[in-house]
Amino acid sequence: MIRNILGSLVALAGAASAVLSPFRDWYDGRAGQDYRVRDLFEGITATESGVLVSILLPFLFAALLVIAGVVLRSRLAVALAGLVVLGFTVLWMVRQGQAAGSLTVGGDGAGLQVGVVNALAGGLLMLIGALLMRGRGRKPARARREREPVEPYAAPPADQVDTWPPTQEPGMSTHTSPWPEPEVDPYTGPDPHDPRTRSYPQAPPAGRPGDPRDPVHPPRRPPEE
């Protein structure tokens, strides 16, 4: 989180420096906004340029890429913006050196000036910001496992002995037995033919009228007055 915030701030600072650079002097007192984008591919001329068709155009595109990369936490977008700024700046330096015969750096304003420095610094800051950002972090393996639906155990194949509880580990389970498990008969009460249970009252045999009185709780004679 801290790295994303720090990288975003550095990248945004680089985008601001790159966008402001065309409004500064680039070479021999000529501002960057006076250079047309087509001059970078066809050669530097003395023709003045409009703001929206000047070298400011690719720098604005790079600034939008940085904003999108910061919002989406995309390191690739921020790094691509830095490469765009550095690429167009280096291309301008090549064309300007071809037009002037050589590039010079002078303190009296006769050579490369602060606008070029701002553009190069802005591109480098974007790349540094992309390196500092961590991007979209992958979720931990534990969190991914918790989100995955738990699938029931599949039925064992016919050629393998069924075990319980089911296991997905290879090999035979310790609870495996080649013989079927014995079934326990359900309890149906005491056996009337067992001498150990003859103390219990027995129901009258079927087909004979039974005594309507309760064999367990026989009626009692009322007390005499």
CSV table of C-alpha atoms in Angstrom, one decimal:
chain,number,residue,atom,x,y,z
A,1,MET,CA,0.0,0.0,0.0
A,2,ILE,CA,2.8,2.5,0.9
A,3,ARG,CA,4.7,1.6,-2.2
A,4,ASN,CA,1.7,2.2,-4.4
A,5,ILE,CA,1.1,5.6,-2.9
A,6,LEU,CA,4.8,6.6,-3.1
A,7,GLY,CA,5.1,5.3,-6.7
A,8,SER,CA,1.9,7.1,-7.7
A,9,LEU,CA,3.1,10.4,-6.3
A,10,VAL,CA,6.5,10.1,-8.1
A,11,ALA,CA,4.8,9.2,-11.4
A,12,LEU,CA,2.3,12.1,-11.1
A,13,ALA,CA,5.2,14.5,-10.4
A,14,GLY,CA,6.9,13.2,-13.5
A,15,ALA,CA,3.8,13.7,-15.6
A,16,ALA,CA,3.4,17.3,-14.3
A,17,SER,CA,7.1,18.0,-15.2
A,18,ALA,CA,6.6,16.5,-18.7
A,19,VAL,CA,3.5,18.5,-19.4
A,20,LEU,CA,5.0,21.8,-18.2
A,21,SER,CA,8.2,21.3,-20.2
A,22,PRO,CA,6.9,22.4,-23.6
A,23,PHE,CA,6.1,25.8,-22.2
A,24,ARG,CA,9.7,26.3,-21.2
A,25,ASP,CA,12.6,27.1,-23.6
A,26,TRP,CA,14.2,24.1,-25.3
A,27,TYR,CA,16.9,25.4,-27.6
A,28,ASP,CA,18.2,28.9,-28.4
A,29,GLY,CA,15.3,30.5,-26.7
A,30,ARG,CA,12.6,28.5,-28.6
A,31,ALA,CA,9.9,27.0,-26.5
A,32,GLY,CA,9.0,23.3,-26.8
A,33,GLN,CA,5.4,24.2,-27.9
A,34,ASP,CA,6.9,25.8,-31.1
A,35,TYR,CA,8.1,22.4,-32.4
A,36,ARG,CA,5.5,20.5,-34.4
A,37,VAL,CA,5.1,16.8,-33.9
A,38,ARG,CA,5.7,16.2,-37.6
A,39,ASP,CA,9.0,18.0,-37.3
A,40,LEU,CA,10.3,15.1,-35.1
A,41,PHE,CA,9.8,12.7,-38.1
A,42,GLU,CA,10.5,15.0,-41.1
A,43,GLY,CA,13.1,17.3,-39.7
A,44,ILE,CA,13.2,20.5,-37.6
A,45,THR,CA,12.0,23.6,-39.4
A,46,ALA,CA,11.5,27.3,-38.4
A,47,THR,CA,7.7,27.0,-38.9
A,48,GLU,CA,5.8,27.9,-35.8
A,49,SER,CA,3.4,25.3,-34.4
A,50,GLY,CA,0.0,25.4,-32.7
A,51,VAL,CA,-0.2,24.2,-29.1
A,52,LEU,CA,-2.3,21.1,-29.8
A,53,VAL,CA,-0.1,19.9,-32.7
A,54,SER,CA,3.2,20.6,-30.9
A,55,ILE,CA,5.4,18.3,-28.9
A,56,LEU,CA,2.9,18.9,-26.1
A,57,LEU,CA,0.5,16.4,-27.7
A,58,PRO,CA,2.5,13.2,-26.9
A,59,PHE,CA,3.3,14.5,-23.4
A,60,LEU,CA,-0.4,15.0,-22.7
A,61,PHE,CA,-1.1,11.5,-23.9
A,62,ALA,CA,1.6,10.2,-21.5
A,63,ALA,CA,0.1,12.2,-18.6
A,64,LEU,CA,-3.3,10.5,-19.3
A,65,LEU,CA,-1.6,7.1,-19.2
A,66,VAL,CA,0.0,7.9,-15.9
A,67,ILE,CA,-3.4,8.9,-14.4
A,68,ALA,CA,-5.0,5.8,-15.7
A,69,GLY,CA,-2.1,3.7,-14.4
A,70,VAL,CA,-2.4,5.3,-11.0
A,71,VAL,CA,-6.2,4.7,-10.8
A,72,LEU,CA,-5.9,1.1,-12.1
A,73,ARG,CA,-2.6,0.5,-10.2
A,74,SER,CA,-1.0,-0.6,-13.5
A,75,ARG,CA,2.7,-0.5,-13.5
A,76,LEU,CA,2.8,-1.2,-17.3
A,77,ALA,CA,0.8,1.9,-18.1
A,78,VAL,CA,3.0,4.2,-16.0
A,79,ALA,CA,6.2,2.7,-17.5
A,80,LEU,CA,4.8,3.1,-21.0
A,81,ALA,CA,4.1,6.8,-20.3
A,82,GLY,CA,7.7,7.3,-19.2
A,83,LEU,CA,9.0,5.6,-22.4
A,84,VAL,CA,6.8,7.8,-24.5
A,85,VAL,CA,8.1,11.0,-22.9
A,86,LEU,CA,11.8,9.9,-23.1
A,87,GLY,CA,11.3,8.6,-26.6
A,88,PHE,CA,9.9,11.8,-28.0
A,89,THR,CA,12.5,13.9,-26.1
A,90,VAL,CA,15.4,11.8,-27.5
A,91,LEU,CA,13.9,11.9,-31.0
A,92,TRP,CA,13.7,15.7,-30.8
A,93,MET,CA,17.4,15.9,-29.7
A,94,VAL,CA,18.4,13.8,-32.7
A,95,ARG,CA,16.4,16.0,-35.1
A,96,GLN,CA,17.6,19.2,-33.5
A,97,GLY,CA,21.2,18.0,-33.7
A,98,GLN,CA,20.8,17.2,-37.4
A,99,ALA,CA,19.3,20.7,-38.0
A,100,ALA,CA,21.9,22.6,-36.0
A,101,GLY,CA,24.8,20.4,-36.8
A,102,SER,CA,25.5,19.7,-33.2
A,103,LEU,CA,23.9,20.0,-29.8
A,104,THR,CA,25.5,22.4,-27.3
A,105,VAL,CA,24.8,23.2,-23.7
A,106,GLY,CA,25.5,26.8,-22.8
A,107,GLY,CA,24.7,29.0,-19.8
A,108,ASP,CA,23.8,32.0,-22.0
A,109,GLY,CA,20.8,30.3,-23.6
A,110,ALA,CA,22.5,29.4,-26.8
A,111,GLY,CA,22.1,25.6,-26.4
A,112,LEU,CA,19.9,23.1,-24.6
A,113,GLN,CA,17.8,24.7,-22.0
A,114,VAL,CA,15.6,23.9,-19.0
A,115,GLY,CA,12.6,22.6,-21.0
A,116,VAL,CA,14.6,19.6,-22.2
A,117,VAL,CA,15.8,18.9,-18.6
A,118,ASN,CA,12.2,19.0,-17.4
A,119,ALA,CA,11.1,16.5,-20.1
A,120,LEU,CA,13.9,14.1,-19.4
A,121,ALA,CA,13.3,14.4,-15.7
A,122,GLY,CA,9.6,13.8,-16.1
A,123,GLY,CA,10.2,10.6,-18.1
A,124,LEU,CA,12.7,9.3,-15.6
A,125,LEU,CA,10.3,10.0,-12.7
A,126,MET,CA,7.6,8.0,-14.4
A,127,LEU,CA,9.8,5.0,-14.8
A,128,ILE,CA,10.9,5.3,-11.1
A,129,GLY,CA,7.3,5.5,-10.1
A,130,ALA,CA,6.5,2.4,-12.1
A,131,LEU,CA,9.3,0.6,-10.3
A,132,LEU,CA,8.1,1.7,-6.9
A,133,MET,CA,4.5,0.6,-7.5
A,134,ARG,CA,3.6,-2.9,-6.5
A,135,GLY,CA,0.5,-3.0,-8.8
A,136,ARG,CA,-2.4,-5.3,-8.2
A,137,GLY,CA,-1.2,-7.8,-5.6
A,138,ARG,CA,-2.3,-11.4,-6.0
A,139,LYS,CA,-4.5,-12.8,-3.3
A,140,PRO,CA,-2.9,-15.1,-0.9
A,141,ALA,CA,-3.3,-18.8,-1.6
A,142,ARG,CA,-5.3,-19.3,1.6
A,143,ALA,CA,-7.8,-16.6,0.6
A,144,ARG,CA,-8.2,-18.1,-2.8
A,145,ARG,CA,-8.8,-21.6,-1.3
A,146,GLU,CA,-11.5,-20.1,1.1
A,147,ARG,CA,-13.3,-18.5,-1.9
A,148,GLU,CA,-13.2,-21.7,-3.9
A,149,PRO,CA,-16.4,-23.9,-3.6
A,150,VAL,CA,-15.9,-27.1,-1.7
A,151,GLU,CA,-16.7,-30.0,-4.0
A,152,PRO,CA,-18.1,-33.2,-2.6
A,153,TYR,CA,-16.0,-36.3,-2.6
A,154,ALA,CA,-16.4,-38.3,-5.8
A,155,ALA,CA,-17.7,-41.8,-5.7
A,156,PRO,CA,-14.9,-44.5,-5.5
A,157,PRO,CA,-14.4,-46.6,-8.6
A,158,ALA,CA,-15.8,-50.1,-8.8
A,159,ASP,CA,-12.4,-51.8,-8.6
A,160,GLN,CA,-11.5,-50.2,-5.3
A,161,VAL,CA,-12.8,-50.9,-1.8
A,162,ASP,CA,-15.1,-48.3,-0.4
A,163,THR,CA,-13.8,-46.6,2.7
A,164,TRP,CA,-15.2,-44.1,5.2
A,165,PRO,CA,-14.3,-41.4,5.8
A,166,PRO,CA,-13.3,-40.9,2.2
A,167,THR,CA,-9.7,-39.9,1.6
A,168,GLN,CA,-7.9,-38.5,-1.4
A,169,GLU,CA,-4.5,-39.7,-0.2
A,170,PRO,CA,-3.0,-42.6,-2.3
A,171,GLY,CA,-2.8,-46.0,-0.8
A,172,MET,CA,-5.2,-48.1,1.2
A,173,SER,CA,-6.9,-46.7,4.2
A,174,THR,CA,-6.4,-48.1,7.7
A,175,HIS,CA,-10.1,-48.7,8.0
A,176,THR,CA,-10.3,-50.8,4.9
A,177,SER,CA,-11.6,-54.4,5.2
A,178,PRO,CA,-12.2,-56.9,2.5
A,179,TRP,CA,-15.3,-58.3,4.4
A,180,PRO,CA,-18.6,-56.5,4.6
A,181,GLU,CA,-19.4,-54.9,7.9
A,182,PRO,CA,-21.9,-56.9,10.0
A,183,GLU,CA,-25.3,-55.5,10.3
A,184,VAL,CA,-26.7,-55.1,13.8
A,185,ASP,CA,-30.3,-56.2,14.3
A,186,PRO,CA,-32.5,-53.5,15.7
A,187,TYR,CA,-33.7,-53.9,19.3
A,188,THR,CA,-37.3,-55.2,19.4
A,189,GLY,CA,-37.7,-55.6,23.2
A,190,PRO,CA,-37.3,-58.6,25.5
A,191,ASP,CA,-37.8,-62.1,24.2
A,192,PRO,CA,-41.0,-63.7,25.7
A,193,HIS,CA,-39.5,-67.2,25.4
A,194,ASP,CA,-36.3,-66.2,27.3
A,195,PRO,CA,-36.6,-67.4,31.0
A,196,ARG,CA,-34.6,-64.3,32.0
A,197,THR,CA,-37.4,-62.0,30.9
A,198,ARG,CA,-40.4,-64.0,32.1
A,199,SER,CA,-40.8,-61.7,35.1
A,200,TYR,CA,-42.2,-59.1,32.7
A,201,PRO,CA,-46.0,-59.3,32.1
A,202,GLN,CA,-46.8,-61.0,28.8
A,203,ALA,CA,-49.5,-60.1,26.4
A,204,PRO,CA,-52.4,-62.6,25.9
A,205,PRO,CA,-51.8,-64.9,22.9
A,206,ALA,CA,-53.4,-64.0,19.7
A,207,GLY,CA,-56.9,-65.3,19.0
A,208,ARG,CA,-58.0,-65.3,22.7
A,209,PRO,CA,-59.8,-62.5,24.4
A,210,GLY,CA,-57.5,-60.8,26.7
A,211,ASP,CA,-58.1,-59.5,30.2
A,212,PRO,CA,-59.3,-55.9,29.9
A,213,ARG,CA,-57.5,-55.1,33.1
A,214,ASP,CA,-54.0,-53.7,33.0
A,215,PRO,CA,-51.7,-56.6,33.9
A,216,VAL,CA,-49.0,-54.2,35.1
A,217,HIS,CA,-51.3,-51.9,37.2
A,218,PRO,CA,-54.3,-54.1,38.3
A,219,PRO,CA,-57.2,-52.3,39.7
A,220,ARG,CA,-57.4,-51.9,43.5
A,221,ARG,CA,-60.4,-52.4,45.7
A,222,PRO,CA,-61.7,-49.1,47.1
A,223,PRO,CA,-61.1,-48.6,50.8
A,224,GLU,CA,-64.0,-49.6,53.2
A,225,GLU,CA,-65.7,-46.8,55.1
